[in-house]
Coordinates of C-alpha atoms in Angstrom, one line a residue:
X1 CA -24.4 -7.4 34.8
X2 CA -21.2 -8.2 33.2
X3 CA -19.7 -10.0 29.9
X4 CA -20.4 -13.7 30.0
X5 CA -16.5 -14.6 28.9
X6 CA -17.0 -18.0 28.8
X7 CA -20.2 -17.9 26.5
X8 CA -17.5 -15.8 24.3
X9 CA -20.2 -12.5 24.9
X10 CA -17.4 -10.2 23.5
X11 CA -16.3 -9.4 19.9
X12 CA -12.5 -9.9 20.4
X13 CA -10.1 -7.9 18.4
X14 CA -9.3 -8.8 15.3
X15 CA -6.4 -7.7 13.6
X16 CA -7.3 -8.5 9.5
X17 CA -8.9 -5.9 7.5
X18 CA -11.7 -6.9 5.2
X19 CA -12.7 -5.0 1.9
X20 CA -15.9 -3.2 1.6
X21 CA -15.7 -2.5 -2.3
X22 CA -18.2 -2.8 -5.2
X23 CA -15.3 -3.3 -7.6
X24 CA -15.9 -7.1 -8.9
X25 CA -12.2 -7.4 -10.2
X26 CA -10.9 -6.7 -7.0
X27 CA -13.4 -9.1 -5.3
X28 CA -12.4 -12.2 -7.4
X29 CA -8.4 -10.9 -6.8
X30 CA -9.3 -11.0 -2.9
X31 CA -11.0 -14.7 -3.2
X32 CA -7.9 -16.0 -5.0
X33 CA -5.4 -14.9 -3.1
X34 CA -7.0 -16.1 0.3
X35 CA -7.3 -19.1 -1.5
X36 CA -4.0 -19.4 -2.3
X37 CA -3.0 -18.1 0.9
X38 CA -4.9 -21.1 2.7
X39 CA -3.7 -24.0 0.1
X40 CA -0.2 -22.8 0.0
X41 CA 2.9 -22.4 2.7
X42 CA 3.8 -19.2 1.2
X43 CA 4.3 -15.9 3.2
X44 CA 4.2 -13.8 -0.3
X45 CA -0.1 -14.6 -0.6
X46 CA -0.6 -13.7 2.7
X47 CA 1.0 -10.7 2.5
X48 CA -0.8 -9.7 -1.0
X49 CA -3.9 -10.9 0.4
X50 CA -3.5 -8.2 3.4
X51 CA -2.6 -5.3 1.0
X52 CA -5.1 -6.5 -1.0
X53 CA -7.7 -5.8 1.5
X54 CA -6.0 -2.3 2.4
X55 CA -8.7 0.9 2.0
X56 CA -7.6 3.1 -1.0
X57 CA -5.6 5.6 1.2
X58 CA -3.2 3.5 2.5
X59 CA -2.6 1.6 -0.8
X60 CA 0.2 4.6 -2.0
X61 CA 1.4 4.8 -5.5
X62 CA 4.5 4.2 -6.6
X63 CA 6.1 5.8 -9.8
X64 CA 8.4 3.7 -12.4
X65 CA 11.6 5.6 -11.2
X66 CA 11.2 4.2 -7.8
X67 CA 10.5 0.8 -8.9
X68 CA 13.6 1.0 -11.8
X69 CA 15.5 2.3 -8.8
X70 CA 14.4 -0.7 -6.4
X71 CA 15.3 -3.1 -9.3
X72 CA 18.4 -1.9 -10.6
X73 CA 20.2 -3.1 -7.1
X74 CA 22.2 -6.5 -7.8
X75 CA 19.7 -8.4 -5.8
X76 CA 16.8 -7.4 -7.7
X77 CA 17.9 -7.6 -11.1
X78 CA 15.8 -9.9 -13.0
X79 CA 12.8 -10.0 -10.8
X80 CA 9.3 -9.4 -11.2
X81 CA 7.9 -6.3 -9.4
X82 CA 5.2 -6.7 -7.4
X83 CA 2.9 -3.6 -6.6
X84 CA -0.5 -3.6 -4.6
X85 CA -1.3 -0.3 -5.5
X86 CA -1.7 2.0 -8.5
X87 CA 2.0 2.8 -11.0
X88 CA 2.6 5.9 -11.8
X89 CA 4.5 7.6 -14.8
X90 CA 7.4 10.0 -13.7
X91 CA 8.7 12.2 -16.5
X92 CA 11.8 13.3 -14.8
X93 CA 13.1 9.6 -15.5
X94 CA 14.1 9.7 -19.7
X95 CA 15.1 6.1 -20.3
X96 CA 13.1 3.1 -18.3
X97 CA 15.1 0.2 -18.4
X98 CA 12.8 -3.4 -19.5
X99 CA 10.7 -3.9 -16.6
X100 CA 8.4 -6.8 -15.6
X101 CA 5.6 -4.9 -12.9
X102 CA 2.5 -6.5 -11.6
X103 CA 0.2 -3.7 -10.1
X104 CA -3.4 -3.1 -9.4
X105 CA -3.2 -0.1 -12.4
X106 CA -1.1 1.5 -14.2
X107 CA -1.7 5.3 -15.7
X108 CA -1.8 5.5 -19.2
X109 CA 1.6 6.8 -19.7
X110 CA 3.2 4.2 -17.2
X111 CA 2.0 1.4 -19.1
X112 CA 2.7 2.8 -22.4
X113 CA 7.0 3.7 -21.3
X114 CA 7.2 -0.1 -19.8
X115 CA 5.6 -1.6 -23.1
X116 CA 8.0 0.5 -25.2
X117 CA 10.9 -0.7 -23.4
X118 CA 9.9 -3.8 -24.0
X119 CA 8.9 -5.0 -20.5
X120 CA 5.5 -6.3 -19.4
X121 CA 3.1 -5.1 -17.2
X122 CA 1.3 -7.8 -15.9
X123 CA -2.3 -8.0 -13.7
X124 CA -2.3 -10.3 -10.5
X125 CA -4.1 -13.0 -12.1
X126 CA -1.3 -13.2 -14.1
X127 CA 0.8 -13.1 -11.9
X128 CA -0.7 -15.9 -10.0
X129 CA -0.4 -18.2 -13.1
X130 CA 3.5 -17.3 -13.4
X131 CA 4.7 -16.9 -9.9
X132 CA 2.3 -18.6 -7.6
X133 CA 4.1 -18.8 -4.3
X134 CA 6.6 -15.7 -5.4
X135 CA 9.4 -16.9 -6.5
X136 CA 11.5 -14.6 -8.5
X137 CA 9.4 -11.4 -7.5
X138 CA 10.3 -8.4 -5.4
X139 CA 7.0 -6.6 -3.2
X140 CA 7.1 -3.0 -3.2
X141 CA 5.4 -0.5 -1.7
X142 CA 5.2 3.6 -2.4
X143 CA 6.3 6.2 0.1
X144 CA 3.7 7.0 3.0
X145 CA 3.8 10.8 2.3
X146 CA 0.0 12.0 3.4
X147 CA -0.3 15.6 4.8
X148 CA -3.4 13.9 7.6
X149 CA -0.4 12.0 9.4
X150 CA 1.6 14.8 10.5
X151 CA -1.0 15.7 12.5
X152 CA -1.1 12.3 14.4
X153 CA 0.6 11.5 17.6
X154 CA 1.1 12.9 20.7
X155 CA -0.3 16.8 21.7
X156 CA 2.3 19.5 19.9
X157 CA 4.3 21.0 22.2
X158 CA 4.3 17.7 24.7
X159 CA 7.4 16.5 25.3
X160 CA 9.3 14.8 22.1
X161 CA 6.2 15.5 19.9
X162 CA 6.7 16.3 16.4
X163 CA 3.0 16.7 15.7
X164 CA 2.2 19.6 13.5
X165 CA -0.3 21.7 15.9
X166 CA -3.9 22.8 14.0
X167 CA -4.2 26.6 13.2
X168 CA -7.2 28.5 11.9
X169 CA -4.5 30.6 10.6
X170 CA -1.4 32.9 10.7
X171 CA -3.1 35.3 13.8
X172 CA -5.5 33.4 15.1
X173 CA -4.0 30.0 16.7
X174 CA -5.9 27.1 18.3
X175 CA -2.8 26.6 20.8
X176 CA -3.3 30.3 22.2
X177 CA -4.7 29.2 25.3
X178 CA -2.2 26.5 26.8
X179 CA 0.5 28.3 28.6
X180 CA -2.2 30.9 30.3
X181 CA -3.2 30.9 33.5

């Protein structure tokens, strides 16, 4: 027995992501985009159409000093913000400049310092009415900081590995047994 190629008897790899979510908004947002993903020539759809379809986890944050930071360069100035993930306040920043941000969500405090500076914070429907092929936008995306990916990679204590090892604890190590013969 063996896989009939020609017949196309195997599931070849396929490198898009598809969303598995109950949340309507973010349904119709997915069916837009890959609409205007198909209909236009733009890169900027395709790639908000991907990020779109990211699970929750990998969609990280970003805060409003790391976006005022991004946009304050003299390239940026002027441009709309584009975030696929969730905006976050950061209370460490005292004056936010006027900012136009599309996100996913903002937190209440987020929204509420960009509105008072007189920026907008705009949704992606919005955003597709204003900037439908990107023009004048900038995509952003927060820091990967998760704790789970340290512990990816090659075995700790290989060659070149960085890996954090896994312990049950400060006596009792998991990597005991490796050097014993």
């Amino acid at each position: 027995m063996g896989i009939d190629l020609i017949a196309g008897g195997r599931i070849k790899r396929r490198n898009f992501r598809e969303a598995s979510t109950p949340n309507a908004y973010l349904r119709l947002l997915i069916k837009l985009y890959s609409f205007l993903a198909r209909r236009t020539d733009s890169k900027f759809n395709k790639t908000i159409l991907k990020r779109l379809n990211q699970s929750r986890v990998t969609r990280y944050p970003i805060s409003i000093s790391r976006i005022t930071k991004l946009l304050s360069t003299p390239n940026n100035q002027g441009k709309i913000a584009v975030v696929v993930a969730n905006v976050l306040n950061d209370e460490r920043l005292l004056t936010v400049p006027k900012l136009t941000v599309a996100a996913l969500r903002f937190t209440e405090q987020a929204r509420a310092r960009i509105l008072a500076s007189g920026g907008t914070c705009l949704t992606f429907d919005q955003l597709a009415q204003k900037a439908p092929n990107g023009e004048n936008t900038v995509l952003l995306r927060g820091p990967r900081r998760r704790v789970a990916l340290k512990y990816f990679g090659p075995a700790p204590g290989s060659r070149h590995s960085t890996t954090r090892p896994r312990t049950l604890g400060p006596k009792k190590s998991r990597t005991r047994n490796i050097n014993r013969k």
